[in-house]
């Protein structure tokens, strides 16, 4: 099992930038697809972005396309989410998630139930 710890959240004004980090420990020798999800109060958990274990394929939802960039540093066992041009609608608890590649023959990045490991989340608040 992989343990995930998010950091980097906080308060930022609309139009600002923020970078979230997700540090992994435990079974870090495996190949994991990684993703970011977010959840605002009273709303369902929402897919934000995903990155294949090779780092070659990325996915993101329409609402963040062009503003958010997902990346990873396998040497540091860390996943990142660079967020630019933040909007109040981006306010949410942000979670990172890991899916072991060997557990599935096909990857569906936005399906939360396919990710076996989740962090505790980091709060991002964007003020007007």
PDB file of C-alpha atoms in Angstrom:
ATOM      1  CA  UNK A   1       0.000   0.000   0.000  1.00  0.00           C
ATOM      2  CA  UNK A   2       1.094   3.558  -0.730  1.00  0.00           C
ATOM      3  CA  UNK A   3       0.640   6.358   1.761  1.00  0.00           C
ATOM      4  CA  UNK A   4      -0.055   9.791   0.306  1.00  0.00           C
ATOM      5  CA  UNK A   5       0.266  13.167   2.007  1.00  0.00           C
ATOM      6  CA  UNK A   6      -0.863  16.367   0.313  1.00  0.00           C
ATOM      7  CA  UNK A   7       0.540  19.802   1.060  1.00  0.00           C
ATOM      8  CA  UNK A   8       0.678  23.287  -0.399  1.00  0.00           C
ATOM      9  CA  UNK A   9      -2.907  24.372   0.034  1.00  0.00           C
ATOM     10  CA  UNK A  10      -4.047  27.606   1.584  1.00  0.00           C
ATOM     11  CA  UNK A  11      -5.726  30.897   0.818  1.00  0.00           C
ATOM     12  CA  UNK A  12      -5.147  32.712  -2.450  1.00  0.00           C
ATOM     13  CA  UNK A  13      -6.861  35.516  -4.315  1.00  0.00           C
ATOM     14  CA  UNK A  14      -8.605  34.970  -7.621  1.00  0.00           C
ATOM     15  CA  UNK A  15      -6.137  35.075 -10.471  1.00  0.00           C
ATOM     16  CA  UNK A  16      -3.318  33.825  -8.305  1.00  0.00           C
ATOM     17  CA  UNK A  17      -1.290  30.641  -8.470  1.00  0.00           C
ATOM     18  CA  UNK A  18      -0.585  27.757  -6.152  1.00  0.00           C
ATOM     19  CA  UNK A  19       1.283  24.469  -6.359  1.00  0.00           C
ATOM     20  CA  UNK A  20       0.090  21.402  -4.530  1.00  0.00           C
ATOM     21  CA  UNK A  21       2.351  18.487  -3.673  1.00  0.00           C
ATOM     22  CA  UNK A  22       1.594  14.880  -2.871  1.00  0.00           C
ATOM     23  CA  UNK A  23       4.369  12.894  -1.241  1.00  0.00           C
ATOM     24  CA  UNK A  24       4.206   9.121  -1.496  1.00  0.00           C
ATOM     25  CA  UNK A  25       5.725   6.526   0.776  1.00  0.00           C
ATOM     26  CA  UNK A  26       5.459   2.790   1.209  1.00  0.00           C
ATOM     27  CA  UNK A  27       5.194   0.769  -1.996  1.00  0.00           C
ATOM     28  CA  UNK A  28       6.789   3.407  -4.156  1.00  0.00           C
ATOM     29  CA  UNK A  29       8.638   0.887  -6.320  1.00  0.00           C
ATOM     30  CA  UNK A  30       5.467  -0.024  -8.184  1.00  0.00           C
ATOM     31  CA  UNK A  31       4.050   1.689 -11.243  1.00  0.00           C
ATOM     32  CA  UNK A  32       1.181   3.979 -10.328  1.00  0.00           C
ATOM     33  CA  UNK A  33      -1.129   6.181 -12.305  1.00  0.00           C
ATOM     34  CA  UNK A  34      -1.729   9.306 -10.269  1.00  0.00           C
ATOM     35  CA  UNK A  35      -4.579  11.771 -10.085  1.00  0.00           C
ATOM     36  CA  UNK A  36      -5.976  14.799  -8.332  1.00  0.00           C
ATOM     37  CA  UNK A  37      -9.589  15.046  -7.234  1.00  0.00           C
ATOM     38  CA  UNK A  38     -11.378  17.786  -5.359  1.00  0.00           C
ATOM     39  CA  UNK A  39     -14.503  18.105  -3.290  1.00  0.00           C
ATOM     40  CA  UNK A  40     -16.350  21.231  -2.235  1.00  0.00           C
ATOM     41  CA  UNK A  41     -18.847  21.241   0.660  1.00  0.00           C
ATOM     42  CA  UNK A  42     -22.137  19.707  -0.370  1.00  0.00           C
ATOM     43  CA  UNK A  43     -20.787  18.487  -3.699  1.00  0.00           C
ATOM     44  CA  UNK A  44     -19.612  15.182  -5.080  1.00  0.00           C
ATOM     45  CA  UNK A  45     -15.944  14.424  -5.411  1.00  0.00           C
ATOM     46  CA  UNK A  46     -14.790  15.734  -8.773  1.00  0.00           C
ATOM     47  CA  UNK A  47     -11.996  14.611 -11.042  1.00  0.00           C
ATOM     48  CA  UNK A  48      -9.386  17.289 -11.705  1.00  0.00           C
ATOM     49  CA  UNK A  49      -6.397  15.794 -13.503  1.00  0.00           C
ATOM     50  CA  UNK A  50      -4.478  12.563 -13.931  1.00  0.00           C
ATOM     51  CA  UNK A  51      -1.024  11.474 -15.042  1.00  0.00           C
ATOM     52  CA  UNK A  52       0.114   8.102 -16.294  1.00  0.00           C
ATOM     53  CA  UNK A  53       2.944   6.323 -14.511  1.00  0.00           C
ATOM     54  CA  UNK A  54       5.298   7.057 -17.393  1.00  0.00           C
ATOM     55  CA  UNK A  55       4.470  10.748 -17.221  1.00  0.00           C
ATOM     56  CA  UNK A  56       3.679  10.734 -20.922  1.00  0.00           C
ATOM     57  CA  UNK A  57      -0.112  10.986 -20.787  1.00  0.00           C
ATOM     58  CA  UNK A  58      -2.137  13.600 -18.951  1.00  0.00           C
ATOM     59  CA  UNK A  59      -5.845  14.172 -18.529  1.00  0.00           C
ATOM     60  CA  UNK A  60      -7.821  17.002 -17.029  1.00  0.00           C
ATOM     61  CA  UNK A  61     -11.379  18.165 -16.736  1.00  0.00           C
ATOM     62  CA  UNK A  62     -12.718  20.950 -18.920  1.00  0.00           C
ATOM     63  CA  UNK A  63     -13.054  23.395 -16.056  1.00  0.00           C
ATOM     64  CA  UNK A  64      -9.300  23.430 -15.365  1.00  0.00           C
ATOM     65  CA  UNK A  65      -7.900  22.853 -18.842  1.00  0.00           C
ATOM     66  CA  UNK A  66      -5.268  25.420 -19.683  1.00  0.00           C
ATOM     67  CA  UNK A  67      -4.962  26.540 -16.068  1.00  0.00           C
ATOM     68  CA  UNK A  68      -3.818  23.463 -14.140  1.00  0.00           C
ATOM     69  CA  UNK A  69      -0.831  21.257 -14.899  1.00  0.00           C
ATOM     70  CA  UNK A  70      -0.200  17.874 -13.343  1.00  0.00           C
ATOM     71  CA  UNK A  71       3.319  16.486 -13.108  1.00  0.00           C
ATOM     72  CA  UNK A  72       5.364  13.995 -11.140  1.00  0.00           C
ATOM     73  CA  UNK A  73       8.909  13.440 -10.002  1.00  0.00           C
ATOM     74  CA  UNK A  74       9.374   9.716  -9.560  1.00  0.00           C
ATOM     75  CA  UNK A  75      12.821  10.173  -8.049  1.00  0.00           C
ATOM     76  CA  UNK A  76      11.227  12.204  -5.256  1.00  0.00           C
ATOM     77  CA  UNK A  77       8.056  10.098  -5.115  1.00  0.00           C
ATOM     78  CA  UNK A  78       6.056  13.283  -5.446  1.00  0.00           C
ATOM     79  CA  UNK A  79       3.064  14.366  -7.504  1.00  0.00           C
ATOM     80  CA  UNK A  80       2.374  18.025  -8.236  1.00  0.00           C
ATOM     81  CA  UNK A  81      -0.530  20.144  -9.331  1.00  0.00           C
ATOM     82  CA  UNK A  82       0.376  23.597 -10.580  1.00  0.00           C
ATOM     83  CA  UNK A  83      -2.703  25.811 -10.475  1.00  0.00           C
ATOM     84  CA  UNK A  84      -2.763  29.133 -12.282  1.00  0.00           C
ATOM     85  CA  UNK A  85      -5.493  31.698 -12.857  1.00  0.00           C
ATOM     86  CA  UNK A  86      -7.379  30.399  -9.860  1.00  0.00           C
ATOM     87  CA  UNK A  87     -11.070  31.110  -9.565  1.00  0.00           C
ATOM     88  CA  UNK A  88     -13.407  31.047  -6.552  1.00  0.00           C
ATOM     89  CA  UNK A  89     -15.021  27.973  -8.098  1.00  0.00           C
ATOM     90  CA  UNK A  90     -11.740  26.133  -7.558  1.00  0.00           C
ATOM     91  CA  UNK A  91     -12.239  26.299  -3.796  1.00  0.00           C
ATOM     92  CA  UNK A  92     -12.303  22.743  -2.480  1.00  0.00           C
ATOM     93  CA  UNK A  93     -10.450  20.081  -0.592  1.00  0.00           C
ATOM     94  CA  UNK A  94      -7.914  18.612  -2.995  1.00  0.00           C
ATOM     95  CA  UNK A  95      -6.954  14.952  -2.803  1.00  0.00           C
ATOM     96  CA  UNK A  96      -4.278  12.973  -4.564  1.00  0.00           C
ATOM     97  CA  UNK A  97      -4.842   9.352  -5.474  1.00  0.00           C
ATOM     98  CA  UNK A  98      -2.785   6.433  -6.759  1.00  0.00           C
ATOM     99  CA  UNK A  99      -3.806   3.477  -8.910  1.00  0.00           C
ATOM    100  CA  UNK A 100      -1.505   0.481  -9.250  1.00  0.00           C
ATOM    101  CA  UNK A 101      -1.116  -0.206 -12.960  1.00  0.00           C
ATOM    102  CA  UNK A 102      -1.049  -3.982 -12.528  1.00  0.00           C
ATOM    103  CA  UNK A 103      -4.547  -3.925 -11.002  1.00  0.00           C
ATOM    104  CA  UNK A 104      -6.209  -2.984 -14.279  1.00  0.00           C
ATOM    105  CA  UNK A 105      -5.675  -3.640 -17.953  1.00  0.00           C
ATOM    106  CA  UNK A 106      -7.299  -0.369 -18.931  1.00  0.00           C
ATOM    107  CA  UNK A 107      -7.111   2.995 -17.228  1.00  0.00           C
ATOM    108  CA  UNK A 108     -10.120   5.235 -16.725  1.00  0.00           C
ATOM    109  CA  UNK A 109      -8.514   8.332 -15.189  1.00  0.00           C
ATOM    110  CA  UNK A 110     -11.649  10.040 -13.911  1.00  0.00           C
ATOM    111  CA  UNK A 111     -13.146   7.057 -12.096  1.00  0.00           C
ATOM    112  CA  UNK A 112     -12.448   7.574  -8.423  1.00  0.00           C
ATOM    113  CA  UNK A 113     -13.201   4.000  -7.387  1.00  0.00           C
ATOM    114  CA  UNK A 114     -10.259   2.717  -9.442  1.00  0.00           C
ATOM    115  CA  UNK A 115      -7.752   4.456  -7.192  1.00  0.00           C
ATOM    116  CA  UNK A 116      -6.679   2.296  -4.281  1.00  0.00           C
ATOM    117  CA  UNK A 117      -4.806   4.904  -2.276  1.00  0.00           C
ATOM    118  CA  UNK A 118      -5.862   8.374  -1.191  1.00  0.00           C
ATOM    119  CA  UNK A 119      -4.347  11.189   0.780  1.00  0.00           C
ATOM    120  CA  UNK A 120      -6.069  13.144   3.535  1.00  0.00           C
ATOM    121  CA  UNK A 121      -6.472  16.230   1.381  1.00  0.00           C
ATOM    122  CA  UNK A 122      -5.302  19.821   1.447  1.00  0.00           C
ATOM    123  CA  UNK A 123      -7.680  22.766   1.489  1.00  0.00           C
ATOM    124  CA  UNK A 124      -7.549  25.344  -1.286  1.00  0.00           C
ATOM    125  CA  UNK A 125      -9.559  28.515  -0.799  1.00  0.00           C
ATOM    126  CA  UNK A 126      -9.765  31.116  -3.552  1.00  0.00           C
ATOM    127  CA  UNK A 127     -11.183  34.474  -2.533  1.00  0.00           C
ATOM    128  CA  UNK A 128     -12.911  36.972  -4.797  1.00  0.00           C
TER     129      UNK A 128
END
